[in-house]
Amino acid sequence: MVDNFASSDASDMNSQTVSQNSGTRVLGSPLLTANGLVKRFGGLVAVDNAAIEVPQGSITGLIGPNGAGKTTLFNLLSSFITPDAGQVLFDSNPIQNLPPHEIAHRGMVRTFQVARVLSRLSVLENMLLATQKQTGERFWNVWLRGKQIAKEERQQRDRALEILHSVGLAHKANDYAGGLSGGQRKLLEMGRALMTNPKLILLDEPAAGVNPTLINQICDRILTWNREGMTFLIIEHNMDVIMSLCDRVWVLAEGQNLAVGTPQEIQTNSQVLEAYLGN
Amino acid sequence: MANYLVSLIVVTAIYALFSLGLNLQWGFTGLINFGHVASMALGAYTTVLLSSEGIPLIVAVPLGAVLAALLGIVIGFFTLRLREDYLSIVTIGVSEVIRLIALNEEWLTKGAFGVQSFPLPLQNFRPTLLSRLFMIAILTAIAVWAYGKIFCWIRQRYQKLNGSVDLTLVLVGLFALGGVVLYWVAASALYNFSQNPARNGLMLISVIFVAIAFWMLERLADSPWGRVLKAIREDEEVAKALGKNVFWYKQQSLMLGSAIAAVAGSLIAWQLTSVYPSTFEPLTTFYAWIIVVLGGSGNNAGTILGAIILWAYFEATRFLPNLTQALHSVFSFIPPAIDPAREGAFRLMLIGLLLMILMMMRPQGILGKKEELTLGR
């Protein structure tokens, strides 16, 4: 935890310099930036001119009351839906008009609010699926380049088992993913995201519906991977999780940005409290 | 009797091939294709019309497959972005449109009159003893390979059941025994090839096609490509999030499945030696569905077993009227034989009933995995 607080101080400084000049601090250049995002569903404006920035190497939080548009924003960032206006930059390239699978190719992978696993595939197969650009994903290669495919499969299998081991699911590798508990599904989803070799992982409520012991395990995992260089953007309602993990927190309310700051700042921000608790 | 059994092998092989195409689309990818017969029709008409114009069969058959694959792409392009039930409605519509075109464009297809007297493969082939033995060797190789697979499967299942025997095991064992008789019939038909070259040749070709398709599909099912298809079947949003181009994979699945069905179409044209639009009514599609569901969706071996069971059933119940007539003469309370039209309907009714019983007792199909049904999403 200690080193995490140290890094959050660094990001604190960074957060104040974002608008003028980013990329000078330890956490450095923004990996993901979104500006002026708008999404309307009929008459409802779900996301209204929202912005967000995720610096390289950070764990950035995204919070807000129910219906604030957090998940819609996530869907916009990962191109699952296209914005009516605004821009999303990933690694300095605009990505808002790319198909979702292309986003994953470029190194940004998301998880889902309700963990989605591929039930009738084994846990290991769930992991193996995540590898990008496999030779065996082209059907003619299956008949023509069997050796190459077998080699890749062996390598990926080792890597998958390593990750499964780190999330504590190695003993379940050959079970159907559909037989996992809710918390295990969350872990599998995170492991699967890591398996894609991403630069940025978007986690949608990693602690929702998970028991406290497993929450700790999930948080430990996120911190470890972060120390190894992975960047995270996390939606979460559990404030303990947000406070212990995040370098910086963005608050969304009614589709608009309400506040940005360190967890400590957000905790004491009267506007945020108002949005959550009402007047 | 031997002739009859050879024809039975041909029909079963054709339906097995046809259903393997559907199994790729439904069993592995989860695409509800109710218009599978459209590809079969396209394959059949392309093959016979081109070969009647003097184009060699070896070119005509692949062309039919390519055309069917293109049709798959066109259908997919307009429907795959929709939810799956829309796909089912559009595909059944397309298959009817294809059939109605065949019925009405008489300049091309001769309409309800049908296309006859087109070239059949190997019809002028008069093999020497050596080439007959070679053909028997091919058949034997396929049979040995199949029995190797069956034997491994039986042993595995027997061990999993801890030495006890269940209904599936008995069923598979019985069919395997029956297969020995069929192998003998097929081999002797090949030995006496010249008695009916077209039919005996077709039997060998059909069996080879099924074997090749099965082998290729099994390779695919176990590959990363097959894994992506299964992922799409389970939850396409996950596949998308993990960087898979879901639309393109569904297209590939539709394409390959359609091409396989088109080859089955060429075979059925040769089997019937005449092609009518009425051959390609939606009922044919649903036979394939029965076969796939019966054997266990997503299981290639199950699909072949399903085809065998369906045709064994059809042929067994063919003698139903004789049976009821005989019973009637002994026990007067049993009604006499029903007329052929009703008898046909009655056989289909029985199939429906059997399917319902199967779905209640064994919802995963004969070779399907029970565990898979108990999983939550």
mmCIF file of C-alpha atoms in Angstrom, chain A:
data_model
loop_
_atom_site.group_PDB
_atom_site.id
_atom_site.type_symbol
_atom_site.label_atom_id
_atom_site.label_comp_id
_atom_site.label_asym_id
_atom_site.label_seq_id
_atom_site.Cartn_x
_atom_site.Cartn_y
_atom_site.Cartn_z
ATOM 1 C CA MET A 1 0.000 0.000 0.000
ATOM 2 C CA VAL A 2 2.793 2.394 0.955
ATOM 3 C CA ASP A 3 4.311 2.778 -2.438
ATOM 4 C CA ASN A 4 0.877 3.210 -3.869
ATOM 5 C CA PHE A 5 0.284 6.293 -1.749
ATOM 6 C CA ALA A 6 3.604 7.624 -2.894
ATOM 7 C CA SER A 7 2.567 7.291 -6.488
ATOM 8 C CA SER A 8 -0.778 8.890 -5.776
ATOM 9 C CA ASP A 9 1.046 11.975 -4.560
ATOM 10 C CA ALA A 10 2.852 12.135 -7.834
ATOM 11 C CA SER A 11 -0.349 11.915 -9.756
ATOM 12 C CA ASP A 12 -1.826 14.570 -7.545
ATOM 13 C CA MET A 13 0.745 17.003 -8.783
ATOM 14 C CA ASN A 14 0.159 15.774 -12.278
ATOM 15 C CA SER A 15 -3.551 16.313 -12.110
ATOM 16 C CA GLN A 16 -3.078 20.015 -11.700
ATOM 17 C CA THR A 17 -0.839 20.325 -14.701
ATOM 18 C CA VAL A 18 -2.938 18.205 -17.001
ATOM 19 C CA SER A 19 -4.603 20.969 -18.919
ATOM 20 C CA GLN A 20 -1.452 22.930 -19.629
ATOM 21 C CA ASN A 21 1.274 20.406 -20.095
ATOM 22 C CA SER A 22 1.056 16.739 -19.515
ATOM 23 C CA GLY A 23 3.788 14.183 -19.820
ATOM 24 C CA THR A 24 6.346 15.771 -17.509
ATOM 25 C CA ARG A 25 5.714 13.683 -14.393
ATOM 26 C CA VAL A 26 6.498 10.147 -13.382
ATOM 27 C CA LEU A 27 3.115 8.914 -14.462
ATOM 28 C CA GLY A 28 3.809 10.728 -17.636
ATOM 29 C CA SER A 29 1.893 11.116 -20.832
ATOM 30 C CA PRO A 30 -1.784 10.350 -20.973
ATOM 31 C CA LEU A 31 -2.442 6.919 -22.416
ATOM 32 C CA LEU A 32 -6.130 7.546 -22.901
ATOM 33 C CA THR A 33 -7.790 10.916 -23.319
ATOM 34 C CA ALA A 34 -11.414 11.655 -24.105
ATOM 35 C CA ASN A 35 -12.862 15.102 -24.758
ATOM 36 C CA GLY A 36 -16.375 16.425 -25.231
ATOM 37 C CA LEU A 37 -18.004 12.994 -25.417
ATOM 38 C CA VAL A 38 -21.740 13.118 -26.011
ATOM 39 C CA LYS A 39 -24.128 10.179 -26.269
ATOM 40 C CA ARG A 40 -27.879 10.531 -26.563
ATOM 41 C CA PHE A 41 -30.378 7.682 -26.382
ATOM 42 C CA GLY A 42 -33.485 9.263 -27.880
ATOM 43 C CA GLY A 43 -34.272 12.199 -25.627
ATOM 44 C CA LEU A 44 -31.982 11.043 -22.852
ATOM 45 C CA VAL A 45 -28.485 12.470 -22.808
ATOM 46 C CA ALA A 46 -26.579 9.666 -21.100
ATOM 47 C CA VAL A 47 -23.152 11.222 -21.481
ATOM 48 C CA ASP A 48 -23.039 14.978 -21.853
ATOM 49 C CA ASN A 49 -19.756 16.571 -22.831
ATOM 50 C CA ALA A 50 -17.700 14.304 -20.598
ATOM 51 C CA ALA A 51 -13.923 14.162 -20.519
ATOM 52 C CA ILE A 52 -11.489 11.765 -18.915
ATOM 53 C CA GLU A 53 -7.775 11.206 -18.889
ATOM 54 C CA VAL A 54 -5.793 8.153 -17.885
ATOM 55 C CA PRO A 55 -2.048 8.713 -17.439
ATOM 56 C CA GLN A 56 0.360 5.941 -18.319
ATOM 57 C CA GLY A 57 1.043 3.687 -15.375
ATOM 58 C CA SER A 58 -1.810 4.985 -13.220
ATOM 59 C CA ILE A 59 -4.828 3.441 -11.608
ATOM 60 C CA THR A 60 -7.550 5.927 -12.424
ATOM 61 C CA GLY A 61 -10.974 5.700 -10.816
ATOM 62 C CA LEU A 62 -14.338 6.618 -12.268
ATOM 63 C CA ILE A 63 -17.168 7.035 -9.792
ATOM 64 C CA GLY A 64 -20.622 8.525 -9.750
ATOM 65 C CA PRO A 65 -24.128 7.821 -8.533
ATOM 66 C CA ASN A 66 -26.231 5.176 -10.273
ATOM 67 C CA GLY A 67 -27.316 6.333 -13.703
ATOM 68 C CA ALA A 68 -24.488 8.835 -13.967
ATOM 69 C CA GLY A 69 -23.413 7.367 -17.299
ATOM 70 C CA LYS A 70 -20.263 5.568 -16.155
ATOM 71 C CA THR A 71 -20.883 2.383 -18.060
ATOM 72 C CA THR A 72 -22.031 4.334 -21.114
ATOM 73 C CA LEU A 73 -18.767 6.254 -20.940
ATOM 74 C CA PHE A 74 -16.940 2.918 -20.753
ATOM 75 C CA ASN A 75 -18.812 1.703 -23.798
ATOM 76 C CA LEU A 76 -17.848 4.895 -25.620
ATOM 77 C CA LEU A 77 -14.195 4.559 -24.666
ATOM 78 C CA SER A 78 -14.048 0.942 -25.817
ATOM 79 C CA SER A 79 -16.042 1.746 -28.980
ATOM 80 C CA PHE A 80 -18.874 -0.622 -28.098
ATOM 81 C CA ILE A 81 -21.081 2.344 -28.949
ATOM 82 C CA THR A 82 -20.108 5.319 -31.084
ATOM 83 C CA PRO A 83 -20.306 8.825 -29.622
ATOM 84 C CA ASP A 84 -22.587 11.497 -31.093
ATOM 85 C CA ALA A 85 -19.771 13.969 -30.581
ATOM 86 C CA GLY A 86 -16.328 14.100 -29.068
ATOM 87 C CA GLN A 87 -13.005 12.418 -29.415
ATOM 88 C CA VAL A 88 -11.190 9.509 -27.800
ATOM 89 C CA LEU A 89 -7.418 9.367 -28.099
ATOM 90 C CA PHE A 90 -5.543 6.209 -27.225
ATOM 91 C CA ASP A 91 -1.763 6.399 -27.505
ATOM 92 C CA SER A 92 -2.309 9.755 -29.281
ATOM 93 C CA ASN A 93 -4.459 8.171 -32.006
ATOM 94 C CA PRO A 94 -8.177 8.850 -32.426
ATOM 95 C CA ILE A 95 -10.090 5.621 -31.862
ATOM 96 C CA GLN A 96 -13.715 6.673 -31.490
ATOM 97 C CA ASN A 97 -14.655 5.408 -34.948
ATOM 98 C CA LEU A 98 -12.809 2.095 -34.816
ATOM 99 C CA PRO A 99 -14.706 -1.196 -34.385
ATOM 100 C CA PRO A 100 -14.408 -2.629 -30.851
ATOM 101 C CA HIS A 101 -12.140 -5.528 -31.824
ATOM 102 C CA GLU A 102 -9.649 -3.054 -33.267
ATOM 103 C CA ILE A 103 -9.495 -1.322 -29.872
ATOM 104 C CA ALA A 104 -8.393 -4.575 -28.282
ATOM 105 C CA HIS A 105 -5.765 -5.054 -30.999
ATOM 106 C CA ARG A 106 -4.321 -1.680 -30.076
ATOM 107 C CA GLY A 107 -3.971 -2.624 -26.449
ATOM 108 C CA MET A 108 -7.082 -1.477 -24.624
ATOM 109 C CA VAL A 109 -9.268 -4.203 -23.202
ATOM 110 C CA ARG A 110 -12.404 -3.969 -21.115
ATOM 111 C CA THR A 111 -14.307 -6.132 -18.685
ATOM 112 C CA PHE A 112 -18.021 -6.076 -17.997
ATOM 113 C CA GLN A 113 -20.118 -4.899 -15.070
ATOM 114 C CA VAL A 114 -21.632 -8.341 -14.717
ATOM 115 C CA ALA A 115 -18.697 -10.661 -15.348
ATOM 116 C CA ARG A 116 -19.136 -12.390 -18.683
ATOM 117 C CA VAL A 117 -17.414 -15.708 -19.118
ATOM 118 C CA LEU A 118 -17.791 -18.176 -21.953
ATOM 119 C CA SER A 119 -19.720 -20.812 -20.050
ATOM 120 C CA ARG A 120 -19.256 -23.871 -22.212
ATOM 121 C CA LEU A 121 -15.555 -23.260 -22.706
ATOM 122 C CA SER A 122 -13.052 -24.321 -20.110
ATOM 123 C CA VAL A 123 -11.356 -21.720 -17.941
ATOM 124 C CA LEU A 124 -8.140 -22.339 -19.855
ATOM 125 C CA GLU A 125 -9.898 -21.922 -23.205
ATOM 126 C CA ASN A 126 -11.339 -18.636 -21.953
ATOM 127 C CA MET A 127 -7.776 -17.512 -21.353
ATOM 128 C CA LEU A 128 -6.366 -18.835 -24.627
ATOM 129 C CA LEU A 129 -9.058 -17.063 -26.596
ATOM 130 C CA ALA A 130 -7.750 -13.719 -25.392
ATOM 131 C CA THR A 131 -4.380 -13.897 -27.149
ATOM 132 C CA GLN A 132 -4.247 -11.437 -30.024
ATOM 133 C CA LYS A 133 -3.400 -12.263 -33.648
ATOM 134 C CA GLN A 134 -3.050 -16.026 -33.309
ATOM 135 C CA THR A 135 -1.938 -17.872 -36.420
ATOM 136 C CA GLY A 136 -4.697 -20.403 -35.907
ATOM 137 C CA GLU A 137 -7.419 -17.796 -36.012
ATOM 138 C CA ARG A 138 -7.378 -17.980 -39.804
ATOM 139 C CA PHE A 139 -9.121 -21.159 -40.816
ATOM 140 C CA TRP A 140 -6.872 -21.991 -43.758
ATOM 141 C CA ASN A 141 -3.856 -21.898 -41.430
ATOM 142 C CA VAL A 142 -5.494 -24.643 -39.380
ATOM 143 C CA TRP A 143 -4.976 -27.035 -42.269
ATOM 144 C CA LEU A 144 -1.755 -25.538 -43.616
ATOM 145 C CA ARG A 145 0.300 -24.460 -40.613
ATOM 146 C CA GLY A 146 -0.558 -26.964 -37.928
ATOM 147 C CA LYS A 147 2.934 -27.017 -36.454
ATOM 148 C CA GLN A 148 3.171 -23.277 -35.969
ATOM 149 C CA ILE A 149 -0.260 -23.292 -34.315
ATOM 150 C CA ALA A 150 0.652 -26.119 -31.960
ATOM 151 C CA LYS A 151 3.793 -24.241 -30.969
ATOM 152 C CA GLU A 152 1.889 -21.033 -30.252
ATOM 153 C CA GLU A 153 -0.734 -22.948 -28.310
ATOM 154 C CA ARG A 154 1.950 -24.461 -26.069
ATOM 155 C CA GLN A 155 3.476 -21.071 -25.359
ATOM 156 C CA GLN A 156 0.119 -19.458 -24.689
ATOM 157 C CA ARG A 157 -0.932 -22.333 -22.493
ATOM 158 C CA ASP A 158 2.090 -21.820 -20.258
ATOM 159 C CA ARG A 159 1.419 -18.120 -20.052
ATOM 160 C CA ALA A 160 -2.292 -18.669 -19.378
ATOM 161 C CA LEU A 161 -1.543 -21.117 -16.581
ATOM 162 C CA GLU A 162 0.890 -18.642 -15.071
ATOM 163 C CA ILE A 163 -1.757 -15.921 -15.014
ATOM 164 C CA LEU A 164 -4.403 -18.345 -13.763
ATOM 165 C CA HIS A 165 -2.009 -19.308 -11.013
ATOM 166 C CA SER A 166 -1.563 -15.675 -10.014
ATOM 167 C CA VAL A 167 -5.328 -15.135 -9.749
ATOM 168 C CA GLY A 168 -5.736 -18.419 -7.888
ATOM 169 C CA LEU A 169 -7.698 -20.250 -10.567
ATOM 170 C CA ALA A 170 -5.030 -22.694 -11.744
ATOM 171 C CA HIS A 171 -6.838 -25.642 -10.151
ATOM 172 C CA LYS A 172 -9.955 -24.752 -12.156
ATOM 173 C CA ALA A 173 -8.157 -24.567 -15.513
ATOM 174 C CA ASN A 174 -9.958 -27.527 -17.031
ATOM 175 C CA ASP A 175 -13.400 -26.860 -15.548
ATOM 176 C CA TYR A 176 -16.168 -25.179 -17.468
ATOM 177 C CA ALA A 177 -16.050 -21.422 -16.907
ATOM 178 C CA GLY A 178 -19.823 -21.536 -16.430
ATOM 179 C CA GLY A 179 -19.256 -23.429 -13.181
ATOM 180 C CA LEU A 180 -17.297 -20.619 -11.535
ATOM 181 C CA SER A 181 -18.708 -18.454 -8.757
ATOM 182 C CA GLY A 182 -19.337 -14.759 -9.260
ATOM 183 C CA GLY A 183 -16.058 -13.722 -7.688
ATOM 184 C CA GLN A 184 -14.062 -16.299 -9.596
ATOM 185 C CA ARG A 185 -15.644 -15.038 -12.789
ATOM 186 C CA LYS A 186 -14.397 -11.547 -11.980
ATOM 187 C CA LEU A 187 -10.917 -12.950 -11.481
ATOM 188 C CA LEU A 188 -11.091 -14.938 -14.692
ATOM 189 C CA GLU A 189 -12.253 -11.871 -16.567
ATOM 190 C CA MET A 190 -9.323 -9.877 -15.249
ATOM 191 C CA GLY A 191 -6.871 -12.643 -16.062
ATOM 192 C CA ARG A 192 -8.366 -12.931 -19.520
ATOM 193 C CA ALA A 193 -7.973 -9.183 -20.027
ATOM 194 C CA LEU A 194 -4.327 -9.428 -19.011
ATOM 195 C CA MET A 195 -3.855 -12.312 -21.433
ATOM 196 C CA THR A 196 -4.474 -9.952 -24.360
ATOM 197 C CA ASN A 197 -1.194 -8.199 -23.446
ATOM 198 C CA PRO A 198 -2.852 -4.806 -23.147
ATOM 199 C CA LYS A 199 -1.509 -1.362 -22.323
ATOM 200 C CA LEU A 200 -4.704 -0.375 -20.536
ATOM 201 C CA ILE A 201 -7.382 -2.416 -18.795
ATOM 202 C CA LEU A 202 -10.842 -0.966 -18.215
ATOM 203 C CA LEU A 203 -12.469 -2.652 -15.230
ATOM 204 C CA ASP A 204 -16.211 -2.202 -14.771
ATOM 205 C CA GLU A 205 -16.987 -2.742 -11.068
ATOM 206 C CA PRO A 206 -14.404 -5.426 -10.288
ATOM 207 C CA ALA A 207 -15.604 -5.681 -6.690
ATOM 208 C CA ALA A 208 -19.370 -5.709 -7.242
ATOM 209 C CA GLY A 209 -21.055 -8.737 -5.719
ATOM 210 C CA VAL A 210 -17.807 -10.193 -4.437
ATOM 211 C CA ASN A 211 -17.130 -11.213 -0.845
ATOM 212 C CA PRO A 212 -14.616 -9.133 1.209
ATOM 213 C CA THR A 213 -11.828 -11.726 1.139
ATOM 214 C CA LEU A 214 -12.015 -11.973 -2.621
ATOM 215 C CA ILE A 215 -12.186 -8.168 -2.899
ATOM 216 C CA ASN A 216 -8.834 -7.998 -1.128
ATOM 217 C CA GLN A 217 -7.463 -10.611 -3.483
ATOM 218 C CA ILE A 218 -8.728 -8.691 -6.509
ATOM 219 C CA CYS A 219 -7.232 -5.431 -5.189
ATOM 220 C CA ASP A 220 -3.886 -7.120 -4.549
ATOM 221 C CA ARG A 221 -3.871 -8.415 -8.100
ATOM 222 C CA ILE A 222 -4.605 -4.976 -9.534
ATOM 223 C CA LEU A 223 -1.847 -3.390 -7.452
ATOM 224 C CA THR A 224 0.688 -6.057 -8.395
ATOM 225 C CA TRP A 225 -0.057 -5.755 -12.085
ATOM 226 C CA ASN A 226 0.069 -1.972 -11.773
ATOM 227 C CA ARG A 227 3.507 -2.158 -10.225
ATOM 228 C CA GLU A 228 4.548 -4.306 -13.155
ATOM 229 C CA GLY A 229 3.540 -1.420 -15.413
ATOM 230 C CA MET A 230 -0.109 -1.999 -16.278
ATOM 231 C CA THR A 231 -2.462 0.978 -16.458
ATOM 232 C CA PHE A 232 -6.023 0.696 -15.158
ATOM 233 C CA LEU A 233 -9.255 2.625 -15.401
ATOM 234 C CA ILE A 234 -11.736 1.384 -12.821
ATOM 235 C CA ILE A 235 -15.431 2.008 -12.277
ATOM 236 C CA GLU A 236 -16.330 1.079 -8.725
ATOM 237 C CA HIS A 237 -18.988 1.806 -6.139
ATOM 238 C CA ASN A 238 -17.010 0.375 -3.280
ATOM 239 C CA MET A 239 -15.263 3.471 -1.890
ATOM 240 C CA ASP A 240 -12.732 1.449 0.094
ATOM 241 C CA VAL A 241 -11.538 -0.089 -3.138
ATOM 242 C CA ILE A 242 -11.367 3.291 -4.875
ATOM 243 C CA MET A 243 -9.566 4.900 -1.957
ATOM 244 C CA SER A 244 -6.991 2.166 -1.588
ATOM 245 C CA LEU A 245 -6.254 1.699 -5.284
ATOM 246 C CA CYS A 246 -6.649 4.878 -7.237
ATOM 247 C CA ASP A 247 -4.142 7.612 -7.947
ATOM 248 C CA ARG A 248 -6.795 9.876 -9.271
ATOM 249 C CA VAL A 249 -10.573 9.811 -9.347
ATOM 250 C CA TRP A 250 -12.975 11.253 -11.867
ATOM 251 C CA VAL A 251 -16.527 11.871 -10.728
ATOM 252 C CA LEU A 252 -19.397 11.713 -13.161
ATOM 253 C CA ALA A 253 -22.939 12.876 -12.402
ATOM 254 C CA GLU A 254 -25.816 13.063 -14.850
ATOM 255 C CA GLY A 255 -23.428 12.450 -17.702
ATOM 256 C CA GLN A 256 -21.143 15.357 -16.869
ATOM 257 C CA ASN A 257 -17.807 15.703 -15.124
ATOM 258 C CA LEU A 258 -18.343 16.814 -11.577
ATOM 259 C CA ALA A 259 -14.878 16.672 -10.105
ATOM 260 C CA VAL A 260 -11.353 15.340 -10.538
ATOM 261 C CA GLY A 261 -8.748 14.796 -7.889
ATOM 262 C CA THR A 262 -7.008 12.479 -5.514
ATOM 263 C CA PRO A 263 -9.211 10.115 -3.525
ATOM 264 C CA GLN A 264 -8.707 12.331 -0.455
ATOM 265 C CA GLU A 265 -9.864 15.413 -2.297
ATOM 266 C CA ILE A 266 -12.878 13.661 -3.725
ATOM 267 C CA GLN A 267 -13.858 12.322 -0.321
ATOM 268 C CA THR A 268 -14.124 15.836 1.055
ATOM 269 C CA ASN A 269 -15.568 17.494 -2.034
ATOM 270 C CA SER A 270 -18.954 18.922 -1.099
ATOM 271 C CA GLN A 271 -20.299 18.723 -4.653
ATOM 272 C CA VAL A 272 -19.552 15.025 -4.793
ATOM 273 C CA LEU A 273 -21.200 14.382 -1.453
ATOM 274 C CA GLU A 274 -24.219 16.299 -2.650
ATOM 275 C CA ALA A 275 -24.459 14.282 -5.842
ATOM 276 C CA TYR A 276 -24.352 11.056 -3.870
ATOM 277 C CA LEU A 277 -26.485 11.985 -0.905
ATOM 278 C CA GLY A 278 -28.642 14.808 -2.220
ATOM 279 C CA ASN A 279 -29.206 18.111 -0.479
#
